[in-house]
Short mmCIF file of C-alpha atoms in Angstrom, two decimals:
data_model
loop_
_atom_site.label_atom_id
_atom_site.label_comp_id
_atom_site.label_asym_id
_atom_site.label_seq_id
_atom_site.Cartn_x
_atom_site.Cartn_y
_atom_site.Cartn_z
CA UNK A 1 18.86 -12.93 6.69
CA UNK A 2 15.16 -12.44 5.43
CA UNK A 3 13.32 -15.33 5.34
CA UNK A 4 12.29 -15.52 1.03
CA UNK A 5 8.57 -16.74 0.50
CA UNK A 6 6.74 -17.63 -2.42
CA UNK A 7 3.24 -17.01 -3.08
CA UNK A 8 1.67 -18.24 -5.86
CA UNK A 9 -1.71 -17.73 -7.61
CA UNK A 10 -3.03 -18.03 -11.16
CA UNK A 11 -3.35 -14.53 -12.46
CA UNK A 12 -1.53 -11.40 -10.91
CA UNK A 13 -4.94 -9.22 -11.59
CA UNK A 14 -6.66 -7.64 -8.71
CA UNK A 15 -9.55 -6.27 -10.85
CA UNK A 16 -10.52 -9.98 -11.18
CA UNK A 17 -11.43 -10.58 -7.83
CA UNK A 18 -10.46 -11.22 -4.03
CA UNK A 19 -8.21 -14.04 -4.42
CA UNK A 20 -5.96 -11.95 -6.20
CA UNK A 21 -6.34 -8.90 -3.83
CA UNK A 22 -6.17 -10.65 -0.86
CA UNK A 23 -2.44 -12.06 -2.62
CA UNK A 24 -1.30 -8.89 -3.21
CA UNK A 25 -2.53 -7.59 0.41
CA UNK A 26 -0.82 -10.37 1.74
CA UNK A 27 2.55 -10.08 0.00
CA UNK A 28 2.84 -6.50 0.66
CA UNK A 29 2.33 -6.73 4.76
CA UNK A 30 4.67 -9.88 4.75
CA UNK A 31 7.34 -7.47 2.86
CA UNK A 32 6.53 -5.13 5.59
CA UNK A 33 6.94 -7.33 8.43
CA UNK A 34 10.87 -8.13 7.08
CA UNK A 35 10.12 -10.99 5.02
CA UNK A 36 11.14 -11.17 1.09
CA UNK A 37 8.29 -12.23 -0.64
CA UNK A 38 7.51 -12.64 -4.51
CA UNK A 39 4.44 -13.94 -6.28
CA UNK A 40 4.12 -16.24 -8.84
CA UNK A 41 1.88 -16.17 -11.14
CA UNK A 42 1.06 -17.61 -14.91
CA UNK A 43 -0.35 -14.61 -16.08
CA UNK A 44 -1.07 -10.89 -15.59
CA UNK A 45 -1.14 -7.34 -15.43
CA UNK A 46 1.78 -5.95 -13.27
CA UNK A 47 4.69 -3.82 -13.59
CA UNK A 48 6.11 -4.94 -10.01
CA UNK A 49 9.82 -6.38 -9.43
CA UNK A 50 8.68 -8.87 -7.46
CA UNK A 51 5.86 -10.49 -9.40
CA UNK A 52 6.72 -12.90 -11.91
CA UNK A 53 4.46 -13.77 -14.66
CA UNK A 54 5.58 -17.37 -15.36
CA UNK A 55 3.22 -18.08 -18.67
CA UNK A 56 2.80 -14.63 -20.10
CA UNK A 57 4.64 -15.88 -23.68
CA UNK A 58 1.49 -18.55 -23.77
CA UNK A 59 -1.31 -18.26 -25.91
CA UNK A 60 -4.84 -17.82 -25.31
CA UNK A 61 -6.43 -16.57 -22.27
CA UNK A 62 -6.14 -18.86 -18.79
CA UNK A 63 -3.05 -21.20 -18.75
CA UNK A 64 -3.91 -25.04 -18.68
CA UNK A 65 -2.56 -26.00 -14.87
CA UNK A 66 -0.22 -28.80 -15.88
CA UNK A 67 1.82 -25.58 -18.19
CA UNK A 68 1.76 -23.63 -15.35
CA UNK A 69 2.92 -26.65 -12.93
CA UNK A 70 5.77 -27.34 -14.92
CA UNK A 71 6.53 -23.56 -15.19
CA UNK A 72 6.29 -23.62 -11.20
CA UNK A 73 8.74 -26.25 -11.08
CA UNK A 74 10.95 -25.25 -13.25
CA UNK A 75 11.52 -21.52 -11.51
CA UNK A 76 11.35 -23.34 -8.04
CA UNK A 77 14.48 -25.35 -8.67
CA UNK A 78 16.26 -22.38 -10.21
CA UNK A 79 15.39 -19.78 -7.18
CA UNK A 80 15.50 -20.84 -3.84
CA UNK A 81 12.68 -19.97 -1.59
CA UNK A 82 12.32 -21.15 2.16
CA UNK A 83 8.55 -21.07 1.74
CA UNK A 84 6.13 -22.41 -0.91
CA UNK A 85 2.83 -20.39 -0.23
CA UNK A 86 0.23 -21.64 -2.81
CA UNK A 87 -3.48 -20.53 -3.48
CA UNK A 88 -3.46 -23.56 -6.30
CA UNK A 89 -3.29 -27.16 -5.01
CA UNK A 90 0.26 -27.79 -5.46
CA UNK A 91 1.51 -31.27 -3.84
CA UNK A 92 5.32 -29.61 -3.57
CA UNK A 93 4.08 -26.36 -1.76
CA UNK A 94 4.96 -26.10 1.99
CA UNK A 95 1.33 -24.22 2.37
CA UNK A 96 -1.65 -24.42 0.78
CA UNK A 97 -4.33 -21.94 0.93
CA UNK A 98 -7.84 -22.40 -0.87
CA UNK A 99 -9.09 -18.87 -1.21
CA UNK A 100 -12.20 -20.46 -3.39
CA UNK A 101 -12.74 -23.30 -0.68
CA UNK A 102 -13.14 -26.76 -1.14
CA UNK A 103 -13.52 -27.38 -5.37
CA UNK A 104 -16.04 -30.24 -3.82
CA UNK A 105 -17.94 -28.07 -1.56
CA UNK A 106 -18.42 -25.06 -4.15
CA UNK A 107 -19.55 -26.87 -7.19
CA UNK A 108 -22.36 -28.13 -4.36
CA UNK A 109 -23.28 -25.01 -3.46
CA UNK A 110 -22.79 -23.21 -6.72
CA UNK A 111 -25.47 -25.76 -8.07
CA UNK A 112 -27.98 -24.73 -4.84
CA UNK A 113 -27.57 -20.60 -5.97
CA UNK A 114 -30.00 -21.89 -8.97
CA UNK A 115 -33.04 -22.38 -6.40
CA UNK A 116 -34.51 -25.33 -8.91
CA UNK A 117 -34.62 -29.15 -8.24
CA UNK A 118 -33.80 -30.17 -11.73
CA UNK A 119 -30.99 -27.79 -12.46
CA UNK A 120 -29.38 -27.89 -9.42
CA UNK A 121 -28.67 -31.86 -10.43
CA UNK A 122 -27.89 -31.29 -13.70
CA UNK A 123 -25.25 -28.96 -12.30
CA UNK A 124 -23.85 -31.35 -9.78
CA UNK A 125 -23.66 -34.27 -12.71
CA UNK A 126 -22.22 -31.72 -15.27
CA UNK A 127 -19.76 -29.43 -13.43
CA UNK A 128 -17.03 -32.15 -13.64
CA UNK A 129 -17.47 -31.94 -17.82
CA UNK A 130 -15.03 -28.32 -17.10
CA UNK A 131 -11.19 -30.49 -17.39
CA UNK A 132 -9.84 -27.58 -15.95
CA UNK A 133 -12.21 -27.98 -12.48
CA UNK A 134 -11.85 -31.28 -12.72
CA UNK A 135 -7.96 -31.47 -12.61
CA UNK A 136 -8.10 -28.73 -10.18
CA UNK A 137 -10.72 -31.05 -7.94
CA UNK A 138 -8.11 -34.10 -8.50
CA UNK A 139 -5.13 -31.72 -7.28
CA UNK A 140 -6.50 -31.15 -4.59
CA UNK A 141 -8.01 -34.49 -3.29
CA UNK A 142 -4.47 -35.93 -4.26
CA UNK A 143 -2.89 -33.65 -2.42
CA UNK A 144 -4.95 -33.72 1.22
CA UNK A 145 -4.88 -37.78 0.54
CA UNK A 146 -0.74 -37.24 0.69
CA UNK A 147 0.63 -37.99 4.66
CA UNK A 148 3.38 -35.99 4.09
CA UNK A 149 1.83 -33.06 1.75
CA UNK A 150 1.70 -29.22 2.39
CA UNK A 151 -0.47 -27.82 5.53
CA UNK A 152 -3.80 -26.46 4.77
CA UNK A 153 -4.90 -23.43 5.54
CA UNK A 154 -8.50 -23.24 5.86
CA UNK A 155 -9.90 -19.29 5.54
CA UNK A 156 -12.57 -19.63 8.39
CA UNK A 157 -14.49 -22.70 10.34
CA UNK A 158 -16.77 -23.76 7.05
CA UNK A 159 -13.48 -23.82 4.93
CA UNK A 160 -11.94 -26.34 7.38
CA UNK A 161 -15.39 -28.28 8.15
CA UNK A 162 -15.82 -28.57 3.91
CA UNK A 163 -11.86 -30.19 3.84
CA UNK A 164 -12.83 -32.91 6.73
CA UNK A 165 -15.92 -33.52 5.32
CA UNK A 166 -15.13 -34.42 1.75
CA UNK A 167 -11.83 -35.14 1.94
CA UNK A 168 -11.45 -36.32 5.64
CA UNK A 169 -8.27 -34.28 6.54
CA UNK A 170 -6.40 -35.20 9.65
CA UNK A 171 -6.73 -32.49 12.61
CA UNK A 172 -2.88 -32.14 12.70
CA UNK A 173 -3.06 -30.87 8.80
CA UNK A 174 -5.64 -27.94 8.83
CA UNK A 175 -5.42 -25.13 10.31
CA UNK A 176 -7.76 -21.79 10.28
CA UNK A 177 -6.15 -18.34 10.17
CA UNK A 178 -9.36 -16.44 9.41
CA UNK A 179 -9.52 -13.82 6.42
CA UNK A 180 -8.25 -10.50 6.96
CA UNK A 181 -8.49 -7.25 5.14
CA UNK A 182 -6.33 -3.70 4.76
CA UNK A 183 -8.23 -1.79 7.34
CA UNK A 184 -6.79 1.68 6.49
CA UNK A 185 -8.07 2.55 3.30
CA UNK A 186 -9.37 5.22 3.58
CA UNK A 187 -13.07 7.01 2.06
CA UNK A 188 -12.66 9.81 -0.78
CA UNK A 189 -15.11 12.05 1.03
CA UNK A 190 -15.96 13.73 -2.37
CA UNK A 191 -16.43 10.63 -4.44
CA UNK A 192 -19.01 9.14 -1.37
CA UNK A 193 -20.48 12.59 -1.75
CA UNK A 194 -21.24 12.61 -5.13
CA UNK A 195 -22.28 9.17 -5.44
CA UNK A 196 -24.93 9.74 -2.72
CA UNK A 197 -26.28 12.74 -4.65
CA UNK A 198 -26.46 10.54 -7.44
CA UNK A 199 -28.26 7.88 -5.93
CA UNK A 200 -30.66 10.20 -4.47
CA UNK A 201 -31.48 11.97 -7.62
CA UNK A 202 -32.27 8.67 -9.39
CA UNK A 203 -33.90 7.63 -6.37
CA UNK A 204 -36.03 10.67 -6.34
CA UNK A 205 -34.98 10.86 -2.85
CA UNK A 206 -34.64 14.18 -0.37
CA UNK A 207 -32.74 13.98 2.63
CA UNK A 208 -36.04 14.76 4.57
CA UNK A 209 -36.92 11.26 3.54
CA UNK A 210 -34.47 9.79 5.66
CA UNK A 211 -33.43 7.14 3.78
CA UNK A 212 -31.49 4.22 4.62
CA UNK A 213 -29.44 1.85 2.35
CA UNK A 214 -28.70 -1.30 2.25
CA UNK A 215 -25.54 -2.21 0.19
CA UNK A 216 -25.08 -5.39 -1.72
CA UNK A 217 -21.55 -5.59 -3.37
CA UNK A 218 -20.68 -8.85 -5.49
CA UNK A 219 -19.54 -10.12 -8.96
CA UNK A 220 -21.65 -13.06 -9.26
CA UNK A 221 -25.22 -11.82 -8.45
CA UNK A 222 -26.96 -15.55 -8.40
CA UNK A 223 -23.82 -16.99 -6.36
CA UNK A 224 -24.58 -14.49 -3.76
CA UNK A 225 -28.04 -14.33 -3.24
CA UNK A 226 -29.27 -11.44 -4.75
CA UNK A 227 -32.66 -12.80 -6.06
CA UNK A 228 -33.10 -13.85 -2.33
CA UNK A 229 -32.97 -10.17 -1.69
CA UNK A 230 -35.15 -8.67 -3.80
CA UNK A 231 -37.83 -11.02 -2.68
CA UNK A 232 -36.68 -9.85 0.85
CA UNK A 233 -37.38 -6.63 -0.09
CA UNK A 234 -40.64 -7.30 -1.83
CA UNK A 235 -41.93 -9.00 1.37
CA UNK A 236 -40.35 -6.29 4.29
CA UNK A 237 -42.00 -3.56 2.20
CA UNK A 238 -45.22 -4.82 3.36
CA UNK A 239 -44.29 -3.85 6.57
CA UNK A 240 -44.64 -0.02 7.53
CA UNK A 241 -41.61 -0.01 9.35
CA UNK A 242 -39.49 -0.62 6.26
CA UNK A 243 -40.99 2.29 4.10
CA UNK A 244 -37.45 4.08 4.10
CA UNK A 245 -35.50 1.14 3.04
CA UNK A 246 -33.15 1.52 -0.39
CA UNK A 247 -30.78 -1.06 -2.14
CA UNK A 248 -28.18 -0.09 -3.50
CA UNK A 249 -26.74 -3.10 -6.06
CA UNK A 250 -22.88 -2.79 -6.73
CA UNK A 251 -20.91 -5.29 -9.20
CA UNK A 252 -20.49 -5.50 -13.28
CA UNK A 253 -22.55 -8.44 -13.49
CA UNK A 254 -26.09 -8.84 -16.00
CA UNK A 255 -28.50 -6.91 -14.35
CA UNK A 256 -31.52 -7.69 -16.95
CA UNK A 257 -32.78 -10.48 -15.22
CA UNK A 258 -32.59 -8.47 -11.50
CA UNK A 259 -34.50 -5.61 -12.85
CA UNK A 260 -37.16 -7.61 -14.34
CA UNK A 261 -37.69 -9.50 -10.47
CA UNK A 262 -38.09 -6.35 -9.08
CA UNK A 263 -40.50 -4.93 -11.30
CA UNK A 264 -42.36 -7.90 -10.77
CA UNK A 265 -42.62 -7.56 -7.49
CA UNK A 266 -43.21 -3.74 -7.70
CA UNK A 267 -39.78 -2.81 -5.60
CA UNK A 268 -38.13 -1.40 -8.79
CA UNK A 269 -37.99 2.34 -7.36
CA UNK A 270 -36.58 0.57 -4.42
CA UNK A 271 -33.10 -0.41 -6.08
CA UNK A 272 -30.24 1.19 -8.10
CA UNK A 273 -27.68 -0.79 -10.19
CA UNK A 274 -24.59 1.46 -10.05
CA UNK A 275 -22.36 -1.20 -11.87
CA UNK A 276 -18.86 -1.42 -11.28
CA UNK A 277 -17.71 0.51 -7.75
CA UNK A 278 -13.71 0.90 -8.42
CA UNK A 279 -13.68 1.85 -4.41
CA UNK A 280 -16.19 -0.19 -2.26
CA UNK A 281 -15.00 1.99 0.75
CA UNK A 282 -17.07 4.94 -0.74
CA UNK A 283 -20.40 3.08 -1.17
CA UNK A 284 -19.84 1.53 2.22
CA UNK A 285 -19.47 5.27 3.94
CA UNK A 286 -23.10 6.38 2.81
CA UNK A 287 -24.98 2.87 3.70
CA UNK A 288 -26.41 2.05 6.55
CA UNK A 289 -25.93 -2.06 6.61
CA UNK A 290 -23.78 -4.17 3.90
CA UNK A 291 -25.69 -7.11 3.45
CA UNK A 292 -24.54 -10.49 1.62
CA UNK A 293 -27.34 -13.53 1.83
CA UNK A 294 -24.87 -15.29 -0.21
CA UNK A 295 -25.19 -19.28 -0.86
CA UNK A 296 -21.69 -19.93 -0.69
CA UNK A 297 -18.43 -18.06 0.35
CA UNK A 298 -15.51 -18.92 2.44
CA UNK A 299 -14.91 -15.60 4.07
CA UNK A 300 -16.71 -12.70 1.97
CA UNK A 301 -13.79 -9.63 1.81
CA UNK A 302 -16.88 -7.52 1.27
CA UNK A 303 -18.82 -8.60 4.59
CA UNK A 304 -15.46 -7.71 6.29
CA UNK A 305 -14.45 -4.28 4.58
CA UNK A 306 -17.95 -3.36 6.03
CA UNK A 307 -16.64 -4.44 9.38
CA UNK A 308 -13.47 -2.46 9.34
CA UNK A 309 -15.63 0.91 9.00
CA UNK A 310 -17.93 -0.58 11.54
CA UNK A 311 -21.20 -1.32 9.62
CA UNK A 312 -23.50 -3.87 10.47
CA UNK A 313 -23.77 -6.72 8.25
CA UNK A 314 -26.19 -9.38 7.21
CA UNK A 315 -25.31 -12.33 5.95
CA UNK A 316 -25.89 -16.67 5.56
CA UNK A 317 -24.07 -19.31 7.66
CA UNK A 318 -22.50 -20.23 4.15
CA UNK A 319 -20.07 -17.55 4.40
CA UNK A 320 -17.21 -18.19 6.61
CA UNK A 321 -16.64 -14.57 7.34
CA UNK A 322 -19.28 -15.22 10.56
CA UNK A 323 -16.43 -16.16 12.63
CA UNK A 324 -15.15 -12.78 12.60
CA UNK A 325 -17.97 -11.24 14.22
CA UNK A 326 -21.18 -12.32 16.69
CA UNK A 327 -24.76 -12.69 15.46
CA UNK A 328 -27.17 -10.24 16.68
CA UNK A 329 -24.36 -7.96 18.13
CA UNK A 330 -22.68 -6.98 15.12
CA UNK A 331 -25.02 -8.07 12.29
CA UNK A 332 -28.06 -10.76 11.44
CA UNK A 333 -26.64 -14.29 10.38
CA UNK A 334 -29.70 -16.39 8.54
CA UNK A 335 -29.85 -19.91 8.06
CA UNK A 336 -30.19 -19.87 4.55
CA UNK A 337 -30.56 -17.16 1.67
CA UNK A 338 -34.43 -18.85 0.85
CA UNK A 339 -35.34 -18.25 4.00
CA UNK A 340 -37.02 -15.05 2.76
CA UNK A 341 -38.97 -14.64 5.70
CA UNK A 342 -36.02 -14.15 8.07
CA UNK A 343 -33.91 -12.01 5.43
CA UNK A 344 -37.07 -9.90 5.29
CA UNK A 345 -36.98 -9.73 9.29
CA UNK A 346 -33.52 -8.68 9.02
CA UNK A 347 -34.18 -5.54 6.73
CA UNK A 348 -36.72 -4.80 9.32
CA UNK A 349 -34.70 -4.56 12.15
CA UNK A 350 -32.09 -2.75 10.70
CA UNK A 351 -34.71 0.26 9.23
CA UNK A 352 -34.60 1.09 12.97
CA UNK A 353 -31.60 3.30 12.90
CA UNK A 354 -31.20 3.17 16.41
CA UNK A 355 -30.75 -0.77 16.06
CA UNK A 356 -27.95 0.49 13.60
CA UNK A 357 -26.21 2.70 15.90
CA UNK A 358 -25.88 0.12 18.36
CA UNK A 359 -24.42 -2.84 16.29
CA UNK A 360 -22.25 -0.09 15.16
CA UNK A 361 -21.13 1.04 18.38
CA UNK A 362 -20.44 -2.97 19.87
CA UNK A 363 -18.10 -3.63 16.55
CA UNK A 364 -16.36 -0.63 17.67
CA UNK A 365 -16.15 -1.26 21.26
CA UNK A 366 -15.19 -4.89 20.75
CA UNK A 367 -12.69 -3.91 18.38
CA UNK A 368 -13.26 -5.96 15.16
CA UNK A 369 -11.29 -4.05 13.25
CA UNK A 370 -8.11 -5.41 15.33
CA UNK A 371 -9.84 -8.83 14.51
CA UNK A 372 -10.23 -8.70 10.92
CA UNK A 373 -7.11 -6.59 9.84
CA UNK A 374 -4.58 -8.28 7.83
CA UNK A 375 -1.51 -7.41 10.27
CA UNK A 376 -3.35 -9.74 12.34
CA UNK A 377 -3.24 -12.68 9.21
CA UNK A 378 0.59 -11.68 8.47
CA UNK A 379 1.38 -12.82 12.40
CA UNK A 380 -0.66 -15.82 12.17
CA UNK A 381 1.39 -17.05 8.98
CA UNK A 382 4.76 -15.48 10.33
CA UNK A 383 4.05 -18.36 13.31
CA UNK A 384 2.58 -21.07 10.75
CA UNK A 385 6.33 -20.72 8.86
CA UNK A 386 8.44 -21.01 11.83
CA UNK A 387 6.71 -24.07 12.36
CA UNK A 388 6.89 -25.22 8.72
CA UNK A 389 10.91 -24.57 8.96
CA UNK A 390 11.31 -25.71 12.48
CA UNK A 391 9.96 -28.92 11.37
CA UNK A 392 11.90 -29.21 7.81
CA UNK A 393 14.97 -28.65 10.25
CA UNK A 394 14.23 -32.15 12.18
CA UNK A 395 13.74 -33.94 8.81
#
């Protein structure tokens, strides 16, 4: 008999982000590996059998979480399920998995990404005033306060050091099974070619110039350091050995205020905004290094989908996807995303495109892509919930 498992997240939407693919990835490799799995969620935009939309009849845009609880609840105790895999912070879950973090440890960080003394308090003192963080944040300091409450599963390192440090959680209830992505999608050879002639052209590029790109993929430019890498760019331009360095900028976020830093610091012909990329994989196959000098993210999908086609990577030690791969073998991990200096130094050494070739060559040879692919997640939780029911079976 399959073993039935739950996972539930707000909104069944994978255009909003990688919480939501990284459910669906999940769900579908657990359903491979013999398990019957269906996610819950509030609301959405699915046709699937085995997605339930829980809140859709509800009003308005996001469900409130208590309507949602009590919706949980409610289908719960009328299907049974031998595993309760939440990405909310549900005290009646078996498992719970932040995908966001810590709420404590990102409205810190979120408030650093503004790079300014005063609003960086303001946005500690006032990012509580949000009821719907704020119950969220309660949740889930309730729930790790609870002896008996679900087992945490921490994304990478940082997302397990944030959960002991603001909430001092007990060894025995954390756990890490690092991110993992689908590492066989594969690249539409004549989309990646067409978007390189395109970037070219508006570049004013010829492929005697040699050029090499940097790629930058995100939805929330300030959250993930882009201003930091502009200036970078600004600052390794002064050095000869960067004069065929590109950025490409992909994610439907405001670029106004991006555009106006880099004509300010005279790197505008430097950078494209392409706007929404529907398949990073493309972008990925015609740049040279992904790069990500984000202030805050538990384990960046991006930084690892750049791994799994063996790119280099450069990135901050605020994004837990650096225990997936080693600093100055596979990529550049800086202390900070203001340290504009060393981001700068990074660019450098990755203009060399030998230095390219041979980060490229040691992911391959060490085999990261084994490391980061989700088949290796979907063992890791198949373990965690024959421990789960193993214990429930000596209650």
């Amino acid at each position: 008999m399959k073993t039935k498992v739950a996972i539930i997240i707000e909104r069944a939407n994978i255009v909003l982000g990688g919480a939501e693919r990284s459910a669906f990835e999940l769900s579908t490799s657990l359903a491979a590996a013999g398990f019957e799995v269906d996610v819950l969620a509030a609301k959405g935009q699915t046709s699937s059998k085995n997605i339930h939309l829980l809140c859709q009849d509800v009003s308005g845009g996001r469900v409130s979480f208590a309507v949602f609880e009590k919706a949980l609840k409610k289908h719960l105790k009328e299907n049974h399920y031998d595993i309760v895999h939440s990405f909310l912070p549900l005290d009646f879950a078996d498992i719970y998995q932040p995908r966001g973090g810590s709420y404590a440890e990102a409205v810190t960080r979120n408030a650093a990404s503004y790079q300014n003394g005063l609003v960086e308090s303001y946005k500690r003192v006032t990012s509580f005033a949000n009821l719907r963080r704020t119950r969220l944040f309660k949740a889930e300091k309730k729930l790790c306060r609870q002896a008996d409450g679900p087992m945490i599963v921490a994304l990478s390192e940082y997302v397990k050091e944030q959960f002991q440090k603001h909430y001092d959680v007990a060894d025995e209830r954390i756990i890490v099974i690092a991110n993992g992505v689908n590492t066989k999608k594969q690249v539409d050879h004549s989309e990646s070619d067409k978007l390189c002639s395109q970037i070219m052209i508006q570049l004013g590029l010829k492929e005697a110039d040699e050029p090499m790109f940097l790629l930058f993929a995100a939805h929330n430019f300030r959250l993930k350091g882009l201003s930091c890498l502009i200036e970078a760019m600004h600052l390794a331009q002064q050095s000869s050995a960067s004069n065929n360095v590109y950025l490409i900028v992909a994610g439907n976020a405001k670029t106004k205020k991006y555009r106006h830093l880099a004509k300010k610091l005279g790197v505008e012909k430097r950078i494209i905004f392409l706007g929404a990329v529907r398949h990073i994989q493309n972008a990925l196959s015609i740049s040279g290094v992904a790069v990500l000098p984000t202030f805050y993210d538990p384990s960046s999908r991006y930084i690892l989908e750049a791994l799994a086609v063996e790119k280099p990577v450069i990135t901050t030690k605020f994004n837990g996807a650096t225990d997936l791969f080693e600093d100055n073998r596979h990529g550049i991990v800086i202390e900070t995303p203001e340290d504009i200096e060393a981001l700068a130094e990074a660019i450098n050494y990755f203009s060399n495109a030998d230095n390219i070739q041979r980060a490229s060559e040691a992911i391959a040879e060490d085999n990261l892509k084994d490391k980061i692919s989700v088949t290796r997640v979907v063992r890791e939780f198949k373990a965690l919930y024959e421990l789960v029911l193993e214990r429930r079976g000596q209650e």
